[in-house]
Amino acid sequence: MILLLLKLFWSFFLIGLFTFGGGYAVVGMIQSEIVISHGWLTESSFTDIVAISQMTPGPIGLNCSTYVGYEVMKQAGFSELIAAIGSVTTSIAVVLPSFVIMILIVRFYAKFHTTRTFSDVLSGLRPAVAGLIGAAAFVLAVRFSFGEGFSLVTDNFPDWKSWALAGAAFLCYTFLDAGPLQIIGGGALLGIIINQI
C-alpha cells in the first residue's frame, strides 16, 4: 500500500511540476503516466474519470487527479478508506509544485514582469499550452502504437451515437456559443435519451 501511494505521489508530483496550462493540458500527461506508462487504469476507465472531472466543480486537472488516486487504489484491492487516502495523496502531489512555484513567482513578479525575457517566456508558453490541449483531445480519441500505427479508441467512441454527440457538442460550441455547462448538461440528457433507442 505504502509503495503504491509513494508511486502515485511521485507520478502526480511530476505531472504537477511539468504541466503548464492546467485544465486539459494536464489530462494528456495524466493519461500518459497512468494508462500508458504504469497501466494502472484502462483507457475506458480514464475516459470515464475525465467525464466525471468535467462535470464536477473545480479545476479538471485536480478533479482528475483526485478521481484517479481513488480509482487506482480501489482497483488495487484496497478499502474505501485507503482509496480516499489515495485521492488525498494525488491531490496534494499535483498541487504542491504549483503552490511552491506560485509563491516564488509572486515574490519576483513585481520585479521582473516588465522585462523582455519574461514577455518572451510567456509568448513561447501560449502556443505550447494550445498544443497540449489539442494533444489531450487527440489521445482521448486516437491510440498510437509503433507496430500498428493509429487506431481509434473504440472504448471512447464505440458507435454512431458517440460520434453524433461529439459532433453536436462541437457544433453547439462553435456556432451557437454554448458554454461548457450547457454542453455537458445537454450531452448527459441526450446520452440518456439516445441510449434508450
Tab-separated table of N, CA and C in Angstrom, residues 24-155:
chain	number	residue	atom	x	y	z
A	24	TYR	N	-7.090	21.142	-19.538
A	24	TYR	CA	-6.978	20.000	-20.447
A	24	TYR	C	-5.528	19.662	-20.779
A	25	ALA	N	-4.615	20.604	-20.573
A	25	ALA	CA	-3.209	20.315	-20.821
A	25	ALA	C	-2.700	19.209	-19.908
A	26	VAL	N	-3.216	19.162	-18.670
A	26	VAL	CA	-2.769	18.159	-17.714
A	26	VAL	C	-3.368	16.783	-18.012
A	27	VAL	N	-4.518	16.731	-18.690
A	27	VAL	CA	-5.198	15.456	-18.931
A	27	VAL	C	-4.335	14.513	-19.763
A	28	GLY	N	-3.698	15.049	-20.806
A	28	GLY	CA	-2.840	14.219	-21.647
A	28	GLY	C	-1.670	13.631	-20.885
A	29	MET	N	-1.102	14.410	-19.990
A	29	MET	CA	0.028	13.918	-19.209
A	29	MET	C	-0.418	12.872	-18.190
A	30	ILE	N	-1.585	13.077	-17.577
A	30	ILE	CA	-2.108	12.081	-16.643
A	30	ILE	C	-2.390	10.779	-17.380
A	31	GLN	N	-2.988	10.885	-18.555
A	31	GLN	CA	-3.302	9.695	-19.359
A	31	GLN	C	-2.026	8.937	-19.726
A	32	SER	N	-1.005	9.672	-20.127
A	32	SER	CA	0.260	9.045	-20.498
A	32	SER	C	0.905	8.331	-19.310
A	33	GLU	N	0.889	8.978	-18.164
A	33	GLU	CA	1.535	8.423	-16.970
A	33	GLU	C	0.753	7.250	-16.376
A	34	ILE	N	-0.565	7.389	-16.275
A	34	ILE	CA	-1.382	6.420	-15.550
A	34	ILE	C	-1.802	5.247	-16.426
A	35	VAL	N	-2.212	5.536	-17.659
A	35	VAL	CA	-2.711	4.476	-18.540
A	35	VAL	C	-1.582	3.808	-19.306
A	36	ILE	N	-0.702	4.609	-19.909
A	36	ILE	CA	0.330	4.048	-20.788
A	36	ILE	C	1.552	3.585	-20.002
A	37	SER	N	2.149	4.476	-19.200
A	37	SER	CA	3.398	4.122	-18.507
A	37	SER	C	3.213	3.055	-17.435
A	38	HIS	N	2.225	3.236	-16.558
A	38	HIS	CA	2.055	2.318	-15.430
A	38	HIS	C	0.966	1.277	-15.642
A	39	GLY	N	0.023	1.533	-16.539
A	39	GLY	CA	-1.069	0.584	-16.767
A	39	GLY	C	-1.982	0.409	-15.561
A	40	TRP	N	-2.089	1.459	-14.739
A	40	TRP	CA	-2.931	1.363	-13.549
A	40	TRP	C	-4.415	1.382	-13.894
A	41	LEU	N	-4.771	2.070	-14.989
A	41	LEU	CA	-6.170	2.157	-15.423
A	41	LEU	C	-6.264	1.873	-16.913
A	42	THR	N	-7.439	1.471	-17.363
A	42	THR	CA	-7.685	1.272	-18.794
A	42	THR	C	-8.085	2.595	-19.429
A	43	GLU	N	-8.028	2.645	-20.769
A	43	GLU	CA	-8.466	3.840	-21.492
A	43	GLU	C	-9.907	4.184	-21.138
A	44	SER	N	-10.740	3.158	-21.068
A	44	SER	CA	-12.160	3.364	-20.792
A	44	SER	C	-12.370	3.962	-19.403
A	45	SER	N	-11.688	3.420	-18.392
A	45	SER	CA	-11.806	3.953	-17.032
A	45	SER	C	-11.323	5.390	-16.961
A	46	PHE	N	-10.222	5.664	-17.659
A	46	PHE	CA	-9.668	7.010	-17.637
A	46	PHE	C	-10.619	8.005	-18.304
A	47	THR	N	-11.231	7.596	-19.408
A	47	THR	CA	-12.185	8.477	-20.091
A	47	THR	C	-13.379	8.773	-19.203
A	48	ASP	N	-13.845	7.769	-18.471
A	48	ASP	CA	-14.947	7.990	-17.523
A	48	ASP	C	-14.542	9.001	-16.451
A	49	ILE	N	-13.312	8.884	-15.984
A	49	ILE	CA	-12.815	9.808	-14.957
A	49	ILE	C	-12.749	11.231	-15.500
A	50	VAL	N	-12.299	11.383	-16.752
A	50	VAL	CA	-12.245	12.716	-17.365
A	50	VAL	C	-13.649	13.307	-17.474
A	51	ALA	N	-14.623	12.481	-17.869
A	51	ALA	CA	-16.004	12.957	-17.984
A	51	ALA	C	-16.549	13.411	-16.628
A	52	ILE	N	-16.290	12.615	-15.588
A	52	ILE	CA	-16.746	12.983	-14.238
A	52	ILE	C	-16.030	14.252	-13.771
A	53	SER	N	-14.749	14.367	-14.090
A	53	SER	CA	-13.972	15.537	-13.682
A	53	SER	C	-14.503	16.814	-14.306
A	54	GLN	N	-15.018	16.705	-15.535
A	54	GLN	CA	-15.571	17.881	-16.204
A	54	GLN	C	-16.894	18.307	-15.583
A	55	MET	N	-17.645	17.348	-15.070
A	55	MET	CA	-18.969	17.653	-14.546
A	55	MET	C	-18.952	18.150	-13.105
A	56	THR	N	-17.849	17.951	-12.410
A	56	THR	CA	-17.789	18.373	-11.008
A	56	THR	C	-17.096	19.732	-10.902
A	57	PRO	N	-17.470	20.523	-9.904
A	57	PRO	CA	-16.864	21.856	-9.759
A	57	PRO	C	-15.366	21.761	-9.464
A	58	GLY	N	-14.643	22.731	-9.940
A	58	GLY	CA	-13.211	22.789	-9.675
A	58	GLY	C	-12.385	22.548	-10.923
A	59	PRO	N	-11.073	22.732	-10.820
A	59	PRO	CA	-10.185	22.545	-11.968
A	59	PRO	C	-10.166	21.084	-12.424
A	60	ILE	N	-10.208	20.859	-13.724
A	60	ILE	CA	-10.282	19.496	-14.243
A	60	ILE	C	-9.029	18.693	-13.894
A	61	GLY	N	-7.868	19.336	-13.888
A	61	GLY	CA	-6.638	18.609	-13.560
A	61	GLY	C	-6.644	18.075	-12.140
A	62	LEU	N	-7.094	18.898	-11.206
A	62	LEU	CA	-7.168	18.483	-9.804
A	62	LEU	C	-8.256	17.433	-9.613
A	63	ASN	N	-9.424	17.656	-10.218
A	63	ASN	CA	-10.507	16.674	-10.110
A	63	ASN	C	-10.077	15.323	-10.673
A	64	CYS	N	-9.439	15.358	-11.836
A	64	CYS	CA	-8.980	14.129	-12.483
A	64	CYS	C	-7.963	13.411	-11.597
A	65	SER	N	-7.042	14.159	-11.016
A	65	SER	CA	-6.038	13.569	-10.118
A	65	SER	C	-6.696	12.905	-8.917
A	66	THR	N	-7.677	13.584	-8.343
A	66	THR	CA	-8.378	13.055	-7.172
A	66	THR	C	-9.080	11.743	-7.498
A	67	TYR	N	-9.808	11.720	-8.626
A	67	TYR	CA	-10.534	10.505	-9.018
A	67	TYR	C	-9.580	9.371	-9.396
A	68	VAL	N	-8.471	9.711	-10.057
A	68	VAL	CA	-7.504	8.682	-10.442
A	68	VAL	C	-6.889	8.042	-9.196
A	69	GLY	N	-6.519	8.852	-8.206
A	69	GLY	CA	-5.956	8.305	-6.966
A	69	GLY	C	-6.903	7.330	-6.301
A	70	TYR	N	-8.168	7.697	-6.263
A	70	TYR	CA	-9.189	6.827	-5.666
A	70	TYR	C	-9.334	5.536	-6.473
A	71	GLU	N	-9.465	5.679	-7.780
A	71	GLU	CA	-9.731	4.521	-8.634
A	71	GLU	C	-8.551	3.550	-8.677
A	72	VAL	N	-7.339	4.062	-8.706
A	72	VAL	CA	-6.152	3.195	-8.725
A	72	VAL	C	-6.086	2.367	-7.446
A	73	MET	N	-6.334	2.992	-6.308
A	73	MET	CA	-6.287	2.258	-5.042
A	73	MET	C	-7.423	1.240	-4.946
A	74	LYS	N	-8.602	1.604	-5.449
A	74	LYS	CA	-9.733	0.656	-5.432
A	74	LYS	C	-9.441	-0.542	-6.319
A	75	GLN	N	-8.902	-0.293	-7.514
A	75	GLN	CA	-8.612	-1.403	-8.429
A	75	GLN	C	-7.453	-2.256	-7.940
A	76	ALA	N	-6.636	-1.705	-7.058
A	76	ALA	CA	-5.553	-2.493	-6.458
A	76	ALA	C	-6.076	-3.366	-5.321
A	77	GLY	N	-7.378	-3.220	-4.992
A	77	GLY	CA	-7.999	-4.082	-3.999
A	77	GLY	C	-8.061	-3.512	-2.594
A	78	PHE	N	-7.809	-2.231	-2.437
A	78	PHE	CA	-7.829	-1.626	-1.117
A	78	PHE	C	-9.229	-1.135	-0.747
A	79	SER	N	-9.431	-0.861	0.533
A	79	SER	CA	-10.734	-0.436	1.044
A	79	SER	C	-11.052	1.002	0.626
A	80	GLU	N	-12.283	1.418	0.927
A	80	GLU	CA	-12.727	2.786	0.625
A	80	GLU	C	-11.850	3.817	1.333
A	81	LEU	N	-11.483	3.539	2.582
A	81	LEU	CA	-10.661	4.470	3.349
A	81	LEU	C	-9.284	4.650	2.709
A	82	ILE	N	-8.668	3.542	2.326
A	82	ILE	CA	-7.348	3.618	1.683
A	82	ILE	C	-7.465	4.305	0.330
A	83	ALA	N	-8.562	4.042	-0.388
A	83	ALA	CA	-8.783	4.707	-1.675
A	83	ALA	C	-8.914	6.215	-1.475
A	84	ALA	N	-9.567	6.623	-0.394
A	84	ALA	CA	-9.688	8.051	-0.084
A	84	ALA	C	-8.315	8.651	0.217
A	85	ILE	N	-7.458	7.883	0.879
A	85	ILE	CA	-6.085	8.340	1.131
A	85	ILE	C	-5.341	8.494	-0.204
A	86	GLY	N	-5.611	7.596	-1.148
A	86	GLY	CA	-5.040	7.724	-2.488
A	86	GLY	C	-5.471	9.014	-3.160
A	87	SER	N	-6.748	9.384	-2.982
A	87	SER	CA	-7.261	10.642	-3.533
A	87	SER	C	-6.536	11.845	-2.948
A	88	VAL	N	-6.376	11.830	-1.636
A	88	VAL	CA	-5.701	12.942	-0.960
A	88	VAL	C	-4.246	13.017	-1.410
A	89	THR	N	-3.602	11.866	-1.534
A	89	THR	CA	-2.198	11.810	-1.940
A	89	THR	C	-2.000	12.425	-3.313
A	90	THR	N	-2.813	12.000	-4.296
A	90	THR	CA	-2.645	12.514	-5.661
A	90	THR	C	-3.020	13.990	-5.741
A	91	SER	N	-4.018	14.398	-4.980
A	91	SER	CA	-4.427	15.813	-4.987
A	91	SER	C	-3.314	16.710	-4.454
A	92	ILE	N	-2.740	16.320	-3.326
A	92	ILE	CA	-1.637	17.115	-2.752
A	92	ILE	C	-0.442	17.114	-3.699
A	93	ALA	N	-0.134	15.954	-4.270
A	93	ALA	CA	1.044	15.838	-5.131
A	93	ALA	C	0.941	16.709	-6.374
A	94	VAL	N	-0.244	16.771	-6.984
A	94	VAL	CA	-0.373	17.541	-8.220
A	94	VAL	C	-0.410	19.047	-7.953
A	95	VAL	N	-0.849	19.449	-6.766
A	95	VAL	CA	-0.955	20.877	-6.434
A	95	VAL	C	0.348	21.430	-5.840
A	96	LEU	N	1.094	20.590	-5.160
A	96	LEU	CA	2.285	21.045	-4.429
A	96	LEU	C	3.293	21.812	-5.290
A	97	PRO	N	3.691	21.311	-6.470
A	97	PRO	CA	4.656	22.085	-7.269
A	97	PRO	C	4.125	23.465	-7.657
A	98	SER	N	2.856	23.525	-8.072
A	98	SER	CA	2.272	24.820	-8.459
A	98	SER	C	2.234	25.774	-7.279
A	99	PHE	N	1.901	25.250	-6.117
A	99	PHE	CA	1.840	26.071	-4.911
A	99	PHE	C	3.197	26.708	-4.626
A	100	VAL	N	4.244	25.898	-4.662
A	100	VAL	CA	5.599	26.399	-4.382
A	100	VAL	C	6.042	27.377	-5.466
A	101	ILE	N	5.794	27.007	-6.732
A	101	ILE	CA	6.207	27.871	-7.839
A	101	ILE	C	5.473	29.209	-7.791
A	102	MET	N	4.169	29.184	-7.501
A	102	MET	CA	3.399	30.438	-7.447
A	102	MET	C	3.879	31.347	-6.321
A	103	ILE	N	4.252	30.769	-5.194
A	103	ILE	CA	4.793	31.594	-4.108
A	103	ILE	C	6.067	32.294	-4.574
A	104	LEU	N	6.925	31.546	-5.291
A	104	LEU	CA	8.160	32.142	-5.810
A	104	LEU	C	7.872	33.194	-6.880
A	105	ILE	N	6.918	32.896	-7.761
A	105	ILE	CA	6.592	33.840	-8.838
A	105	ILE	C	6.028	35.137	-8.274
A	106	VAL	N	5.145	35.019	-7.302
A	106	VAL	CA	4.554	36.223	-6.709
A	106	VAL	C	5.643	37.114	-6.121
A	107	ARG	N	6.636	36.484	-5.540
A	107	ARG	CA	7.725	37.266	-4.925
A	107	ARG	C	8.525	38.033	-5.975
A	108	PHE	N	8.691	37.396	-7.174
A	108	PHE	CA	9.551	38.021	-8.179
A	108	PHE	C	8.787	38.694	-9.318
A	109	TYR	N	7.472	38.510	-9.367
A	109	TYR	CA	6.688	39.076	-10.472
A	109	TYR	C	6.808	40.597	-10.525
A	110	ALA	N	6.628	41.235	-9.401
A	110	ALA	CA	6.677	42.701	-9.368
A	110	ALA	C	8.017	43.226	-9.877
A	111	LYS	N	9.043	42.455	-9.642
A	111	LYS	CA	10.385	42.903	-10.031
A	111	LYS	C	10.661	42.667	-11.519
A	112	PHE	N	10.140	41.540	-12.086
A	112	PHE	CA	10.539	41.154	-13.440
A	112	PHE	C	9.443	41.240	-14.496
A	113	HIS	N	8.195	41.590	-14.142
A	113	HIS	CA	7.109	41.489	-15.117
A	113	HIS	C	7.246	42.445	-16.303
A	114	THR	N	8.046	43.452	-16.191
A	114	THR	CA	8.224	44.385	-17.313
A	114	THR	C	9.443	44.039	-18.179
A	115	THR	N	10.187	43.015	-17.827
A	115	THR	CA	11.386	42.684	-18.606
A	115	THR	C	11.033	41.933	-19.889
A	116	ARG	N	11.896	42.042	-20.872
A	116	ARG	CA	11.681	41.405	-22.169
A	116	ARG	C	11.744	39.876	-22.045
A	117	THR	N	12.620	39.358	-21.214
A	117	THR	CA	12.747	37.911	-21.048
A	117	THR	C	11.447	37.307	-20.539
A	118	PHE	N	10.816	37.966	-19.573
A	118	PHE	CA	9.552	37.489	-19.026
A	118	PHE	C	8.482	37.441	-20.119
A	119	SER	N	8.402	38.488	-20.929
A	119	SER	CA	7.433	38.526	-22.040
A	119	SER	C	7.727	37.445	-23.060
A	120	ASP	N	9.007	37.200	-23.341
A	120	ASP	CA	9.386	36.165	-24.305
A	120	ASP	C	8.994	34.775	-23.821
A	121	VAL	N	9.185	34.528	-22.533
A	121	VAL	CA	8.809	33.229	-21.965
A	121	VAL	C	7.303	33.013	-22.101
A	122	LEU	N	6.509	34.011	-21.767
A	122	LEU	CA	5.050	33.889	-21.874
A	122	LEU	C	4.602	33.711	-23.316
A	123	SER	N	5.229	34.411	-24.257
A	123	SER	CA	4.832	34.265	-25.663
A	123	SER	C	5.197	32.882	-26.197
A	124	GLY	N	6.192	32.237	-25.620
A	124	GLY	CA	6.525	30.867	-26.013
A	124	GLY	C	5.614	29.834	-25.367
A	125	LEU	N	5.130	30.137	-24.157
A	125	LEU	CA	4.269	29.190	-23.452
A	125	LEU	C	2.851	29.134	-24.021
A	126	ARG	N	2.331	30.255	-24.523
A	126	ARG	CA	0.949	30.276	-25.017
A	126	ARG	C	0.702	29.249	-26.119
A	127	PRO	N	1.501	29.207	-27.192
A	127	PRO	CA	1.259	28.184	-28.222
A	127	PRO	C	1.511	26.759	-27.715
A	128	ALA	N	2.448	26.627	-26.787
A	128	ALA	CA	2.716	25.298	-26.229
A	128	ALA	C	1.500	24.787	-25.468
A	129	VAL	N	0.842	25.660	-24.724
A	129	VAL	CA	-0.355	25.272	-23.974
A	129	VAL	C	-1.471	24.879	-24.940
A	130	ALA	N	-1.649	25.647	-26.012
A	130	ALA	CA	-2.667	25.296	-27.016
A	130	ALA	C	-2.371	23.920	-27.613
A	131	GLY	N	-1.106	23.635	-27.868
A	131	GLY	CA	-0.726	22.319	-28.387
A	131	GLY	C	-1.005	21.200	-27.397
A	132	LEU	N	-0.760	21.445	-26.122
A	132	LEU	CA	-1.034	20.436	-25.095
A	132	LEU	C	-2.529	20.140	-24.980
A	133	ILE	N	-3.369	21.176	-25.112
A	133	ILE	CA	-4.810	20.969	-25.058
A	133	ILE	C	-5.259	20.139	-26.260
A	134	GLY	N	-4.723	20.455	-27.445
A	134	GLY	CA	-5.040	19.659	-28.642
A	134	GLY	C	-4.576	18.219	-28.494
A	135	ALA	N	-3.400	18.034	-27.899
A	135	ALA	CA	-2.882	16.676	-27.697
A	135	ALA	C	-3.767	15.890	-26.740
A	136	ALA	N	-4.303	16.562	-25.721
A	136	ALA	CA	-5.196	15.882	-24.778
A	136	ALA	C	-6.437	15.371	-25.484
A	137	ALA	N	-7.012	16.186	-26.357
A	137	ALA	CA	-8.184	15.744	-27.122
A	137	ALA	C	-7.812	14.584	-28.044
A	138	PHE	N	-6.638	14.656	-28.638
A	138	PHE	CA	-6.186	13.622	-29.569
A	138	PHE	C	-5.998	12.275	-28.873
A	139	VAL	N	-5.360	12.274	-27.691
A	139	VAL	CA	-5.090	10.997	-27.024
A	139	VAL	C	-6.358	10.344	-26.487
A	140	LEU	N	-7.408	11.137	-26.252
A	140	LEU	CA	-8.674	10.541	-25.838
A	140	LEU	C	-9.400	9.882	-27.009
A	141	ALA	N	-9.087	10.303	-28.225
A	141	ALA	CA	-9.785	9.777	-29.406
A	141	ALA	C	-8.962	8.757	-30.180
A	142	VAL	N	-7.637	8.888	-30.170
A	142	VAL	CA	-6.792	8.067	-31.040
A	142	VAL	C	-5.696	7.395	-30.228
A	143	ARG	N	-5.463	6.124	-30.512
A	143	ARG	CA	-4.384	5.359	-29.871
A	143	ARG	C	-3.287	5.143	-30.902
A	144	PHE	N	-2.033	5.235	-30.477
A	144	PHE	CA	-0.916	5.009	-31.386
A	144	PHE	C	0.006	3.949	-30.815
A	145	SER	N	0.377	2.997	-31.664
A	145	SER	CA	1.424	2.049	-31.297
A	145	SER	C	2.350	1.896	-32.500
A	146	PHE	N	3.632	1.716	-32.254
A	146	PHE	CA	4.619	1.719	-33.332
A	146	PHE	C	4.405	0.588	-34.328
A	147	GLY	N	3.961	-0.557	-33.854
A	147	GLY	CA	3.753	-1.678	-34.757
A	147	GLY	C	2.492	-1.562	-35.596
A	148	GLU	N	1.442	-0.955	-35.020
A	148	GLU	CA	0.147	-0.931	-35.685
A	148	GLU	C	-0.250	0.428	-36.229
A	149	GLY	N	0.409	1.490	-35.828
A	149	GLY	CA	0.055	2.831	-36.283
A	149	GLY	C	-1.080	3.410	-35.452
A	150	PHE	N	-1.917	4.224	-36.096
A	150	PHE	CA	-3.014	4.898	-35.412
A	150	PHE	C	-4.285	4.065	-35.473
A	151	SER	N	-5.032	4.076	-34.394
A	151	SER	CA	-6.347	3.439	-34.374
A	151	SER	C	-7.243	4.226	-33.433
A	152	LEU	N	-8.526	4.160	-33.678
A	152	LEU	CA	-9.495	4.879	-32.860
A	152	LEU	C	-9.643	4.193	-31.512
A	153	VAL	N	-9.788	4.962	-30.451
A	153	VAL	CA	-10.046	4.398	-29.124
A	153	VAL	C	-11.531	4.041	-29.092
A	154	THR	N	-11.825	2.785	-29.389
A	154	THR	CA	-13.222	2.365	-29.524
A	154	THR	C	-13.969	2.374	-28.198
A	155	ASP	N	-13.245	2.339	-27.085
A	155	ASP	CA	-13.915	2.452	-25.783
A	155	ASP	C	-14.570	3.823	-25.626
